[in-house]
Short mmCIF file of C-alpha atoms in Angstrom, two decimals:
data_model
loop_
_atom_site.label_atom_id
_atom_site.label_comp_id
_atom_site.label_asym_id
_atom_site.label_seq_id
_atom_site.Cartn_x
_atom_site.Cartn_y
_atom_site.Cartn_z
CA MET A 1 70.30 82.30 51.45
CA LYS A 2 70.97 78.78 51.72
CA ASN A 3 71.32 78.89 54.69
CA SER A 4 69.51 80.75 58.29
CA VAL A 5 69.43 80.83 61.80
CA ALA A 6 65.80 79.51 63.49
CA MET A 7 64.43 82.13 65.35
CA ASP A 8 61.41 82.56 66.65
CA PRO A 9 58.71 85.59 65.56
CA ILE A 10 59.13 87.77 68.57
CA ASP A 11 55.60 87.61 70.33
CA HIS A 12 53.17 90.35 71.71
CA THR A 13 54.05 90.67 75.07
CA LEU A 14 55.32 94.03 76.33
CA PHE A 15 58.65 94.62 77.58
CA ARG A 16 57.93 95.99 80.82
CA ASP A 17 55.38 93.12 81.40
CA THR A 18 58.42 90.68 81.54
CA LEU A 19 59.41 92.91 83.59
CA ALA A 20 56.86 93.31 85.93
CA ALA A 21 56.23 89.90 86.11
CA ARG A 22 60.18 88.39 87.00
CA ALA A 23 60.03 91.44 90.05
CA ILE A 24 57.22 89.07 91.42
CA GLU A 25 58.66 86.08 90.68
CA GLU A 26 62.45 86.45 91.64
CA PRO A 27 62.71 90.00 93.40
CA ASN A 28 66.43 89.16 94.52
CA THR A 29 67.76 87.72 92.21
CA VAL A 30 70.86 90.04 91.47
CA PHE A 31 70.10 91.88 88.49
CA LEU A 32 73.14 94.45 87.53
CA ARG A 33 76.85 95.02 89.39
CA PHE A 34 78.06 98.59 89.57
CA GLY A 35 82.02 99.04 91.88
CA ASP A 36 80.52 97.94 94.77
CA ASP A 37 76.80 98.07 94.98
CA THR A 38 74.22 95.55 94.06
CA TYR A 39 70.85 95.84 92.74
CA THR A 40 68.15 92.94 92.48
CA ILE A 41 65.84 93.11 90.03
CA GLY A 42 62.78 93.35 92.67
CA GLN A 43 64.79 97.30 93.39
CA ILE A 44 65.28 97.78 89.84
CA ASN A 45 62.01 97.08 89.35
CA ALA A 46 60.26 99.22 91.71
CA ALA A 47 62.41 102.21 90.85
CA SER A 48 61.85 102.49 87.42
CA ASN A 49 58.24 102.64 87.85
CA ARG A 50 58.71 105.66 90.38
CA VAL A 51 60.91 107.23 87.22
CA ALA A 52 58.24 106.09 85.31
CA ASN A 53 55.40 107.04 86.82
CA ALA A 54 57.29 110.89 87.89
CA LEU A 55 57.98 111.04 83.98
CA LEU A 56 54.00 111.10 83.65
CA GLY A 57 53.21 113.35 86.68
CA SER A 58 54.89 116.02 84.69
CA GLY A 59 52.22 116.02 82.49
CA LEU A 60 53.63 113.82 80.05
CA LYS A 61 51.80 110.97 77.80
CA PRO A 62 52.99 107.99 76.22
CA GLY A 63 54.06 109.07 73.24
CA ASP A 64 55.67 112.05 74.47
CA ARG A 65 59.69 112.35 72.88
CA VAL A 66 61.76 112.18 76.07
CA GLY A 67 65.89 113.23 75.66
CA LEU A 68 68.09 111.41 77.91
CA MET A 69 71.48 112.76 78.46
CA LEU A 70 72.95 110.51 81.59
CA PRO A 71 76.25 108.77 82.47
CA SER A 72 76.78 105.37 82.36
CA HIS A 73 75.54 104.86 85.44
CA PRO A 74 72.69 102.39 86.76
CA ASP A 75 70.08 105.42 86.49
CA HIS A 76 70.74 105.54 82.93
CA ILE A 77 69.32 102.02 83.01
CA ILE A 78 66.74 102.46 85.46
CA ALA A 79 65.19 105.48 82.75
CA ILE A 80 65.80 103.65 79.91
CA PHE A 81 62.99 100.94 80.93
CA ALA A 82 60.63 103.82 82.22
CA THR A 83 59.79 104.88 79.10
CA MET A 84 59.71 101.62 78.14
CA LYS A 85 56.89 101.43 81.14
CA ALA A 86 55.64 104.65 80.86
CA GLY A 87 55.16 104.28 76.73
CA LEU A 88 57.73 107.59 75.95
CA VAL A 89 59.71 107.45 73.60
CA ARG A 90 63.66 107.60 74.21
CA VAL A 91 65.94 110.00 72.54
CA PRO A 92 68.43 108.98 73.13
CA VAL A 93 71.56 112.20 73.86
CA ASN A 94 75.19 111.51 73.27
CA VAL A 95 76.33 113.15 76.52
CA HIS A 96 79.68 114.02 74.66
CA ALA A 97 77.59 116.12 72.33
CA LYS A 98 78.31 119.81 71.34
CA GLY A 99 77.63 122.63 69.05
CA PRO A 100 75.69 121.60 66.20
CA SER A 101 75.79 118.08 66.95
CA LEU A 102 73.73 118.61 70.16
CA GLU A 103 71.63 121.15 68.89
CA HIS A 104 70.66 119.26 66.49
CA TYR A 105 68.63 116.43 68.77
CA PHE A 106 66.53 119.33 69.61
CA THR A 107 65.25 120.67 66.34
CA ALA A 108 64.92 117.57 64.85
CA TYR A 109 63.27 115.41 67.36
CA ASP A 110 61.07 117.99 69.02
CA LEU A 111 61.14 117.28 72.76
CA ALA A 112 59.32 117.59 74.88
CA ALA A 113 61.15 116.69 78.49
CA LEU A 114 65.30 116.38 78.72
CA VAL A 115 66.55 114.27 81.25
CA ALA A 116 69.87 115.75 81.84
CA ASP A 117 72.68 114.83 84.04
CA ASP A 118 74.06 118.67 86.17
CA GLN A 119 77.35 117.64 84.81
CA TYR A 120 76.09 118.07 81.18
CA ARG A 121 74.86 121.55 81.49
CA ALA A 122 77.91 124.32 79.97
CA GLN A 123 77.22 121.92 76.98
CA LEU A 124 73.58 122.29 77.31
CA ASP A 125 73.54 126.17 77.65
CA GLU A 126 75.81 126.62 74.50
CA ALA A 127 73.16 124.60 73.01
CA PHE A 128 69.60 126.35 74.32
CA VAL A 129 71.70 130.37 72.93
CA GLU A 130 70.90 128.95 69.50
CA VAL A 131 67.84 126.53 69.82
CA ALA A 132 64.69 126.59 71.94
CA ALA A 133 64.55 124.33 75.51
CA PRO A 134 62.37 121.84 75.70
CA ALA A 135 61.31 120.87 79.84
CA ILE A 136 64.70 120.33 81.44
CA ILE A 137 64.27 117.64 84.85
CA TRP A 138 67.95 117.61 86.02
CA ARG A 139 69.85 115.12 87.85
CA GLY A 140 72.47 115.73 90.33
CA SER A 141 71.16 119.52 90.30
CA VAL A 142 72.80 121.55 93.46
CA ASP A 143 71.19 125.40 92.93
CA GLY A 144 67.37 124.68 92.36
CA ARG A 145 67.40 126.12 89.01
CA GLY A 146 64.39 123.51 87.01
CA ASP A 147 63.29 120.42 87.92
CA ASN A 148 65.36 118.03 90.15
CA TYR A 149 64.88 114.32 89.01
CA GLU A 150 65.64 113.13 92.67
CA ALA A 151 63.03 115.43 93.71
CA LEU A 152 60.49 114.28 91.48
CA VAL A 153 61.98 110.19 91.79
CA ALA A 154 61.18 110.88 95.51
CA GLN A 155 57.68 111.78 95.42
CA ALA A 156 56.83 109.42 92.85
CA SER A 157 55.27 106.42 93.48
CA ASP A 158 56.88 102.45 92.55
CA ALA A 159 53.73 101.26 91.43
CA GLU A 160 52.99 99.70 88.01
CA PRO A 161 52.72 102.85 85.61
CA ASP A 162 48.67 103.09 84.74
CA VAL A 163 48.86 103.62 81.17
CA CYS A 164 48.32 101.96 77.83
CA PHE A 165 50.33 101.25 74.44
CA ASP A 166 50.50 98.72 72.40
CA THR A 167 53.32 96.45 71.03
CA ASP A 168 54.14 97.76 68.05
CA ASP A 169 53.87 101.67 69.18
CA ILE A 170 57.51 103.31 69.10
CA LEU A 171 59.56 103.13 71.93
CA ALA A 172 62.75 104.84 71.02
CA LEU A 173 64.54 107.23 68.17
CA THR A 174 67.19 105.67 67.61
CA PRO A 175 70.01 107.91 65.64
CA SER A 176 71.83 106.23 63.00
CA SER A 177 75.04 106.56 63.85
CA GLY A 178 76.18 109.84 62.26
CA THR A 179 79.96 108.46 61.08
CA THR A 180 78.21 110.22 57.79
CA GLY A 181 76.01 113.51 58.22
CA ALA A 182 73.52 114.05 60.86
CA PRO A 183 72.06 111.12 62.59
CA LYS A 184 68.71 110.15 61.48
CA GLY A 185 65.90 108.98 63.73
CA VAL A 186 65.02 105.42 63.33
CA LEU A 187 61.63 104.79 64.31
CA LYS A 188 62.01 102.01 67.58
CA SER A 189 58.48 100.09 68.88
CA ASP A 190 58.83 97.46 72.16
CA ARG A 191 58.64 94.46 69.61
CA THR A 192 61.76 95.71 66.96
CA LEU A 193 63.77 96.50 70.94
CA ARG A 194 63.29 93.58 72.47
CA ALA A 195 63.45 91.84 68.69
CA GLY A 196 67.59 92.78 68.69
CA PRO A 197 68.33 91.44 72.86
CA MET A 198 66.61 88.44 71.44
CA ALA A 199 69.46 87.96 68.74
CA VAL A 200 71.80 88.80 71.52
CA LEU A 201 70.29 85.51 73.72
CA LYS A 202 71.17 83.20 70.79
CA ILE A 203 74.32 84.41 69.60
CA THR A 204 75.74 84.06 73.55
CA ASP A 205 73.86 80.91 74.45
CA ALA A 206 73.24 83.02 77.70
CA ARG A 207 71.86 81.66 80.46
CA PRO A 208 70.28 82.33 83.84
CA GLY A 209 73.13 83.37 85.77
CA ASP A 210 75.61 84.38 83.47
CA VAL A 211 77.43 87.28 83.75
CA PHE A 212 77.62 89.95 80.87
CA LEU A 213 80.33 92.90 81.20
CA LEU A 214 77.93 96.15 80.78
CA TRP A 215 80.78 99.17 79.16
CA GLU A 216 78.72 100.27 75.67
CA PRO A 217 77.27 103.29 77.17
CA LEU A 218 74.22 103.63 77.31
CA HIS A 219 73.05 107.00 74.63
CA HIS A 220 74.11 103.81 72.01
CA GLY A 221 71.64 101.33 70.89
CA ALA A 222 74.50 98.35 71.61
CA GLY A 223 73.96 99.00 75.47
CA VAL A 224 70.61 99.37 75.20
CA ALA A 225 69.70 95.86 73.48
CA VAL A 226 72.49 94.51 76.37
CA ILE A 227 70.30 95.86 79.59
CA ILE A 228 67.10 94.53 77.88
CA SER A 229 69.06 91.31 76.73
CA ALA A 230 69.46 91.02 80.70
CA VAL A 231 66.01 91.28 81.45
CA LEU A 232 64.47 88.72 79.09
CA GLY A 233 67.41 86.26 79.68
CA LYS A 234 67.47 86.82 82.98
CA VAL A 235 71.60 87.61 82.83
CA THR A 236 73.43 89.41 85.80
CA LEU A 237 75.37 92.73 84.34
CA ALA A 238 77.95 94.05 85.23
CA MET A 239 78.25 97.60 84.84
CA VAL A 240 81.89 100.14 84.53
CA GLU A 241 81.56 103.75 83.63
CA ARG A 242 83.47 103.09 80.25
CA PHE A 243 85.44 101.01 78.01
CA SER A 244 89.33 101.13 78.91
CA VAL A 245 91.45 98.30 78.06
CA SER A 246 94.43 98.18 80.56
CA ASN A 247 91.21 97.38 82.93
CA PHE A 248 89.35 95.43 80.40
CA TRP A 249 90.18 91.89 82.17
CA ASN A 250 90.57 92.71 85.83
CA ASP A 251 86.84 93.79 85.60
CA VAL A 252 85.85 90.74 84.05
CA ARG A 253 87.29 88.70 86.34
CA ARG A 254 86.37 90.65 89.25
CA TYR A 255 82.69 90.48 88.54
CA GLY A 256 82.67 86.63 87.57
CA VAL A 257 82.08 88.00 83.60
CA THR A 258 80.98 84.69 81.42
CA HIS A 259 80.38 86.53 78.13
CA ILE A 260 81.91 89.44 76.29
CA HIS A 261 80.84 92.21 73.65
CA TYR A 262 83.04 93.74 71.19
CA LEU A 263 82.40 96.26 68.40
CA GLY A 264 85.03 98.63 66.54
CA GLY A 265 89.09 98.51 67.08
CA VAL A 266 87.96 96.32 70.46
CA LEU A 267 89.95 93.32 70.35
CA PRO A 268 92.83 94.33 68.24
CA LEU A 269 93.54 96.26 71.24
CA LEU A 270 93.09 93.73 73.64
CA LEU A 271 95.45 91.65 71.87
CA LYS A 272 97.93 94.07 71.86
CA GLN A 273 98.25 95.18 75.44
CA PRO A 274 101.74 92.95 76.91
CA PRO A 275 101.00 89.36 77.50
CA SER A 276 100.01 88.05 81.09
CA ASP A 277 100.17 83.99 82.94
CA GLN A 278 96.34 86.13 83.94
CA ASP A 279 95.32 86.68 80.25
CA ARG A 280 93.23 83.24 80.89
CA ASP A 281 92.38 83.41 84.20
CA HIS A 282 88.71 84.03 83.61
CA LYS A 283 84.82 82.80 83.38
CA VAL A 284 84.79 84.15 79.86
CA ARG A 285 82.96 81.49 77.03
CA ILE A 286 82.16 83.55 74.53
CA ALA A 287 83.45 86.60 73.00
CA TRP A 288 80.49 87.97 70.69
CA GLY A 289 79.64 91.03 67.73
CA GLY A 290 80.76 92.11 65.47
CA GLY A 291 84.28 93.34 63.49
CA CYS A 292 86.49 90.59 64.71
CA PRO A 293 89.53 91.06 61.83
CA PRO A 294 89.84 87.71 60.29
CA GLU A 295 93.44 87.67 61.05
CA ILE A 296 93.78 87.77 64.36
CA TRP A 297 90.26 85.53 65.49
CA ARG A 298 92.80 82.70 66.03
CA ASP A 299 94.87 84.44 67.82
CA VAL A 300 92.31 85.65 70.45
CA GLU A 301 90.37 82.71 70.34
CA GLU A 302 94.17 80.81 71.51
CA ARG A 303 95.23 83.83 73.93
CA PHE A 304 92.52 84.28 76.20
CA GLY A 305 90.76 80.77 76.32
CA VAL A 306 87.47 81.97 74.28
CA THR A 307 85.35 81.55 71.23
CA LEU A 308 84.19 84.62 69.33
CA ARG A 309 81.27 84.63 67.24
CA GLU A 310 80.23 87.48 65.00
CA GLY A 311 76.79 88.76 63.50
CA TYR A 312 76.21 91.90 61.18
CA GLY A 313 73.15 94.17 62.01
CA LEU A 314 72.33 97.78 61.62
CA SER A 315 70.19 100.82 63.71
CA GLU A 316 67.31 100.86 60.86
CA LEU A 317 66.96 96.96 61.69
CA ILE A 318 68.25 94.86 64.90
CA THR A 319 70.69 94.44 67.12
CA PHE A 320 71.92 91.09 64.57
CA VAL A 321 70.04 90.27 61.54
CA THR A 322 72.51 87.46 60.94
CA LEU A 323 74.40 84.76 63.42
CA ASN A 324 78.16 82.94 62.54
CA LEU A 325 77.14 80.42 65.22
CA ASP A 326 79.68 77.92 63.52
CA ARG A 327 83.58 79.84 64.08
CA ARG A 328 83.72 80.32 60.46
CA VAL A 329 86.49 83.08 60.46
CA GLY A 330 86.52 85.84 58.60
CA SER A 331 81.88 85.42 58.25
CA CYS A 332 79.16 87.45 60.39
CA GLY A 333 77.38 84.38 59.25
CA VAL A 334 73.76 83.95 58.25
CA PRO A 335 70.57 85.37 58.36
CA LEU A 336 67.74 84.88 60.85
CA SER A 337 65.07 83.22 60.22
CA LEU A 338 63.27 86.76 60.47
CA TYR A 339 65.22 88.16 57.32
CA ASP A 340 65.35 87.74 54.08
CA LEU A 341 69.18 88.81 53.08
CA LYS A 342 71.24 89.27 49.49
CA VAL A 343 74.08 90.73 48.41
CA VAL A 344 73.30 92.33 44.83
CA ASP A 345 74.73 94.36 42.37
CA ASP A 346 74.16 98.64 42.07
CA ASP A 347 70.89 97.57 39.53
CA GLY A 348 69.81 95.48 41.88
CA GLN A 349 70.41 91.82 40.91
CA GLU A 350 72.25 89.41 43.11
CA VAL A 351 75.95 88.64 42.78
CA ALA A 352 77.96 85.78 42.34
CA ALA A 353 79.21 83.89 45.59
CA GLY A 354 82.93 85.55 46.15
CA GLU A 355 81.56 88.54 44.05
CA VAL A 356 81.78 91.89 46.12
CA GLY A 357 77.86 93.44 46.40
CA GLU A 358 75.45 95.74 48.83
CA ILE A 359 73.34 93.89 51.62
CA VAL A 360 69.81 94.07 50.96
CA ALA A 361 67.96 92.94 53.60
CA LYS A 362 63.62 92.04 54.60
CA SER A 363 61.40 91.13 57.15
CA LYS A 364 59.94 88.34 57.18
CA GLN A 365 57.65 89.42 59.94
CA PRO A 366 56.62 92.84 59.51
CA GLU A 367 56.54 94.58 62.47
CA THR A 368 59.95 93.81 62.89
CA GLY A 369 61.42 95.49 59.80
CA PHE A 370 62.85 98.76 58.93
CA LEU A 371 59.90 101.19 60.73
CA GLY A 372 61.25 104.66 58.47
CA TYR A 373 62.97 107.44 60.27
CA PHE A 374 61.05 110.01 62.11
CA ARG A 375 59.41 112.81 60.33
CA ASN A 376 62.08 112.31 57.06
CA GLU A 377 59.40 110.48 54.47
CA GLU A 378 62.23 110.99 51.07
CA THR A 379 64.77 109.27 53.50
CA THR A 380 62.47 106.51 53.86
CA ARG A 381 61.81 106.45 50.74
CA ASP A 382 65.44 106.38 49.01
CA THR A 383 66.29 103.79 51.58
CA GLN A 384 64.29 101.22 49.87
CA ARG A 385 63.58 99.52 46.97
CA ASP A 386 60.76 97.40 45.88
CA GLY A 387 60.44 96.41 49.64
CA TRP A 388 64.34 95.66 50.72
CA LEU A 389 66.03 97.71 52.82
CA LEU A 390 69.14 98.78 51.48
CA THR A 391 72.07 99.22 53.59
CA GLY A 392 74.98 100.41 52.55
CA ASP A 393 77.16 98.12 53.53
CA LEU A 394 79.31 95.63 51.13
CA ALA A 395 79.89 91.38 51.57
CA ARG A 396 80.09 88.80 49.61
CA ARG A 397 78.77 85.49 50.12
CA ASP A 398 80.56 81.62 49.99
CA GLU A 399 78.70 79.11 48.35
CA ASP A 400 77.12 78.19 51.51
CA GLY A 401 75.51 81.39 52.31
CA PHE A 402 77.37 82.90 55.04
CA ILE A 403 78.41 86.88 54.81
CA PHE A 404 81.88 88.56 54.53
CA TYR A 405 81.88 92.35 55.25
CA ALA A 406 83.77 94.40 52.86
CA GLY A 407 83.35 97.76 54.10
CA ARG A 408 81.00 100.66 53.97
CA LYS A 409 79.42 101.66 50.18
CA LYS A 410 80.58 105.13 50.76
CA GLU A 411 83.78 104.63 51.73
CA MET A 412 84.94 103.15 48.60
CA LEU A 413 87.83 104.93 47.24
CA ARG A 414 88.34 105.15 43.58
CA ARG A 415 92.06 105.60 42.16
CA ARG A 416 93.32 105.43 38.76
CA GLY A 417 89.46 104.12 37.84
CA ILE A 418 90.04 101.02 40.11
CA ASN A 419 87.39 100.50 43.78
CA ILE A 420 89.36 99.96 46.62
CA SER A 421 87.75 99.10 49.77
CA ALA A 422 89.23 100.97 52.73
CA TRP A 423 88.22 98.01 55.07
CA GLU A 424 90.17 95.95 53.14
CA VAL A 425 93.40 98.21 53.21
CA GLU A 426 92.71 98.67 56.97
CA GLN A 427 92.72 95.04 57.75
CA VAL A 428 96.51 95.08 56.31
CA VAL A 429 98.02 98.01 57.61
CA ASN A 430 96.68 96.94 61.31
CA LYS A 431 98.39 93.94 61.20
CA HIS A 432 101.55 95.55 61.43
CA ALA A 433 103.58 94.92 65.47
CA ALA A 434 104.02 98.64 65.59
CA VAL A 435 100.16 99.95 64.74
CA ALA A 436 97.45 100.36 67.16
CA GLU A 437 94.70 100.90 64.89
CA CYS A 438 94.13 102.63 61.22
CA ALA A 439 91.81 104.61 59.31
CA LEU A 440 92.36 105.08 55.11
CA ILE A 441 91.21 108.27 53.31
CA GLY A 442 90.76 109.67 50.32
CA VAL A 443 92.69 112.67 49.67
CA PRO A 444 91.98 115.28 46.43
CA SER A 445 94.95 114.48 43.72
CA GLU A 446 96.43 116.15 40.57
CA LEU A 447 95.14 113.32 38.20
CA GLY A 448 91.53 113.30 39.48
CA GLU A 449 89.53 110.96 41.82
CA ASP A 450 91.73 109.94 45.56
CA ASP A 451 94.57 109.26 46.14
CA LEU A 452 95.19 107.19 50.06
CA LYS A 453 96.49 108.87 53.09
CA ILE A 454 96.38 106.50 55.82
CA VAL A 455 96.69 107.91 59.58
CA ILE A 456 97.76 105.37 61.96
CA ARG A 457 98.02 105.43 65.60
CA LEU A 458 101.40 103.74 67.11
CA ILE A 459 101.02 101.31 70.76
CA GLU A 460 102.32 102.71 73.17
CA GLY A 461 106.34 103.56 73.50
CA ALA A 462 107.08 102.37 69.41
CA SER A 463 108.08 104.03 66.27
CA LEU A 464 107.74 103.43 62.48
CA ASP A 465 109.03 104.26 59.33
CA PRO A 466 106.86 105.42 56.86
CA MET A 467 108.45 103.45 54.29
CA ALA A 468 109.05 99.89 55.97
CA LEU A 469 105.12 100.55 56.47
CA ILE A 470 104.73 100.79 52.46
CA GLU A 471 107.02 97.99 52.47
CA PHE A 472 104.74 96.47 54.37
CA CYS A 473 101.90 96.83 52.33
CA GLU A 474 103.23 95.95 49.07
CA ALA A 475 104.36 92.32 50.09
CA ARG A 476 100.60 92.09 51.40
CA MET A 477 98.06 93.92 48.91
CA PRO A 478 97.74 95.07 45.65
CA TYR A 479 99.63 97.67 44.73
CA TYR A 480 96.88 99.86 43.50
CA GLN A 481 96.53 100.02 47.20
CA VAL A 482 99.71 101.13 48.45
CA PRO A 483 98.81 104.17 50.83
CA ARG A 484 100.95 107.22 49.17
CA TYR A 485 100.86 109.41 52.53
CA VAL A 486 100.89 108.31 56.38
CA GLU A 487 100.64 109.83 58.90
CA GLU A 488 100.61 109.90 62.58
CA ILE A 489 97.91 110.81 65.56
CA SER A 490 97.61 110.56 69.38
CA GLU A 491 93.97 109.83 69.53
CA PHE A 492 90.86 108.58 67.00
CA PRO A 493 88.00 110.84 67.16
CA LYS A 494 85.81 107.82 67.79
CA THR A 495 82.14 107.34 67.66
CA PRO A 496 80.25 104.99 70.97
CA THR A 497 80.98 101.66 69.28
CA GLN A 498 85.48 102.59 69.22
CA ARG A 499 84.50 103.53 65.10
CA ILE A 500 86.85 105.63 64.26
CA ARG A 501 84.21 109.00 63.01
CA LYS A 502 86.83 109.45 59.29
CA LYS A 503 84.59 112.65 58.46
CA GLU A 504 86.56 114.19 61.64
CA LEU A 505 90.00 113.18 60.28
CA SER A 506 92.71 115.98 58.08
CA ARG A 507 92.34 115.83 54.49
CA SER A 508 95.16 117.80 54.49
CA VAL A 509 98.41 116.24 53.34
CA SER A 510 100.50 119.16 54.46
CA SER A 511 102.53 117.54 57.00
CA SER A 512 101.65 113.36 56.11
CA TRP A 513 104.69 111.96 54.61
CA ASP A 514 104.84 111.32 50.97
CA LEU A 515 106.32 108.16 49.06
CA GLU A 516 106.23 110.25 45.87
CA ALA A 517 108.30 112.76 47.93
CA THR A 518 111.27 109.89 48.65
CA GLY A 519 111.47 109.63 44.40
CA ARG A 520 110.14 105.33 45.04
CA THR A 521 107.20 104.08 43.32
CA VAL A 522 104.80 101.18 44.88
CA SER A 523 106.23 97.66 43.50
CA ARG A 524 103.00 96.38 41.00
CA LYS A 525 104.75 93.30 42.19
CA PRO A 526 104.00 92.32 45.54
CA VAL A 527 106.63 90.39 47.01
CA LYS A 528 106.27 87.07 49.68
CA ALA A 529 104.98 87.56 52.64
#
C-alpha cells in the first residue's frame, strides 16, 4: 500500500496501571453518565478494584476464564475493568443467547466461573440441563441461590489487586461474530485490548473532556473498545441501555455528546427518520465507524452537520486496522502504520487497482497481530497463509491504496456462472425510499447454483409493489444482480452490532413474490436512472 496512517507501537503500560494513575491524578473527573447517575474516574477505579478483589477472593487466579453475562449497565463496565485488573480472562456472553448458542460458551471455553445477572437465570437453567455449570456469581439475586455478587463485592477491598501478569498475557476471549458457524474465541492480550482503543482515539481526534455516546452492548468488542478508549483518552461516556433510533438524537443532546459511533445499518436507520429542525441541534463533530453506504455519506454529513470517518477492523485483529481520515466517500481508508494490508486473489497474488480480492493483513508489531483461537490450532492455522491473516473480506483498492469494502467472501453468490456480491445488491435496494433495510440471500434454483431472494423491511407505514422494486433495481444494477424473489419481513434477526444474521433467514420461497411467476423477465439493458 502506498499510504498509511502513522500510529506509534503499543507500549508495555498495562491498562490497569493507566486507570489507577488517572484515579490518583484526577479522582473527581466525570467518567460516566448513565440516566441521572454520574460516576467519577475515582469511583470507577475503586469499584473495579473491589470487584477484582472479590473475584480473586472467591478462589479465582490470574489466567482463569470468567464469563460475564451482564446487561448494559455501569456494573458491566466495572466488571470488565475488574478482570483486566485481576489478570482474569474475560469471556463475554451474549445476553440474548439461548439453547445451543448459549451452551456453546460452556462447552467451548471451559469457564472457571460466570458472573451473571439474575434476569438471565431462566436461559441459563435451560442451558445447564445440557451442559455442566461453572461456579456462578449472581448479580441481583434475591433467593439466596448461589454466590451473591453484591455481597461479595461489599466485603472486598478497594485497594489495587496484588497480582502480577504481563502486557502480552491473554485477558479475553472475544467470540468472533458468529454470523456463520459457531463463534470462535479470539485470544486478546492487554496490549491488543489497548491497540483497538488507541485506533479509536486516532480516528475520532478525541480530546480530554469530549463525550462518546455508548450504545453498543458490552458483550461485543466494539463496546469494549469504546470504554477502554475513554480511559486512555480521558473521554467521558454517556451510556444508554440499548440503541434506539427514535431516542438517538435526544440522548445525544441530553448528554452533550461530541462523537457518535455507528455500525451496520445505524446511519441508514437514522437518515430514514422524519427530518426535524433539531437535526443539527447538537455538539457532535465526528461520527465514526464502518459500513456507511456510499450513496448516503454526504446526505448524513449535510443533514446532521457531522464529519464521517470510516475504518475497517475485525475480531481477529483490532477495532480498526485501516482509517479514512480524508473523507474519501465509500472508502474505509488506508492501513495504520502498525499493519501491512494487501488485496489478493485466491492464489495469494495481489490484484490490480480496481479489481475485487480478499483482504489479507499482517502486523508489523507481532504482539498486536492475530494471536489465535482458543484451543483451536487447526482453524488458527487455516486462517493464515505465509504469515498473512486471511480475513474473508472482499475489497477493491484505488491507485492511492485506499480500500473500498466489497462484502464477505462467504456471501458471494453464484448465479448462471456469474459471481454476485450480496453487499453490492443490498446497497442499491437500500436506496429505495420505502426500504428501511434488506438482505440478499441465495435460494435453491432448478438450474443449479443460486437464485436471488431479497428480504426487505419497509419503513413504518410504507408499502411497496414488488414489481416496482424490480424495476428500481433494473435501472441501477446489471441484469444478473436483479433478484427473482422478494419477501417482506417485520424485523430482522441481528447481531449486537446491528448486522443481519443471514443464516437465520428462510431459504424457502413458498411465500415469496416470484418475478418469473408474472411471466416477466429482467431487462438486460438497464434504463437510465
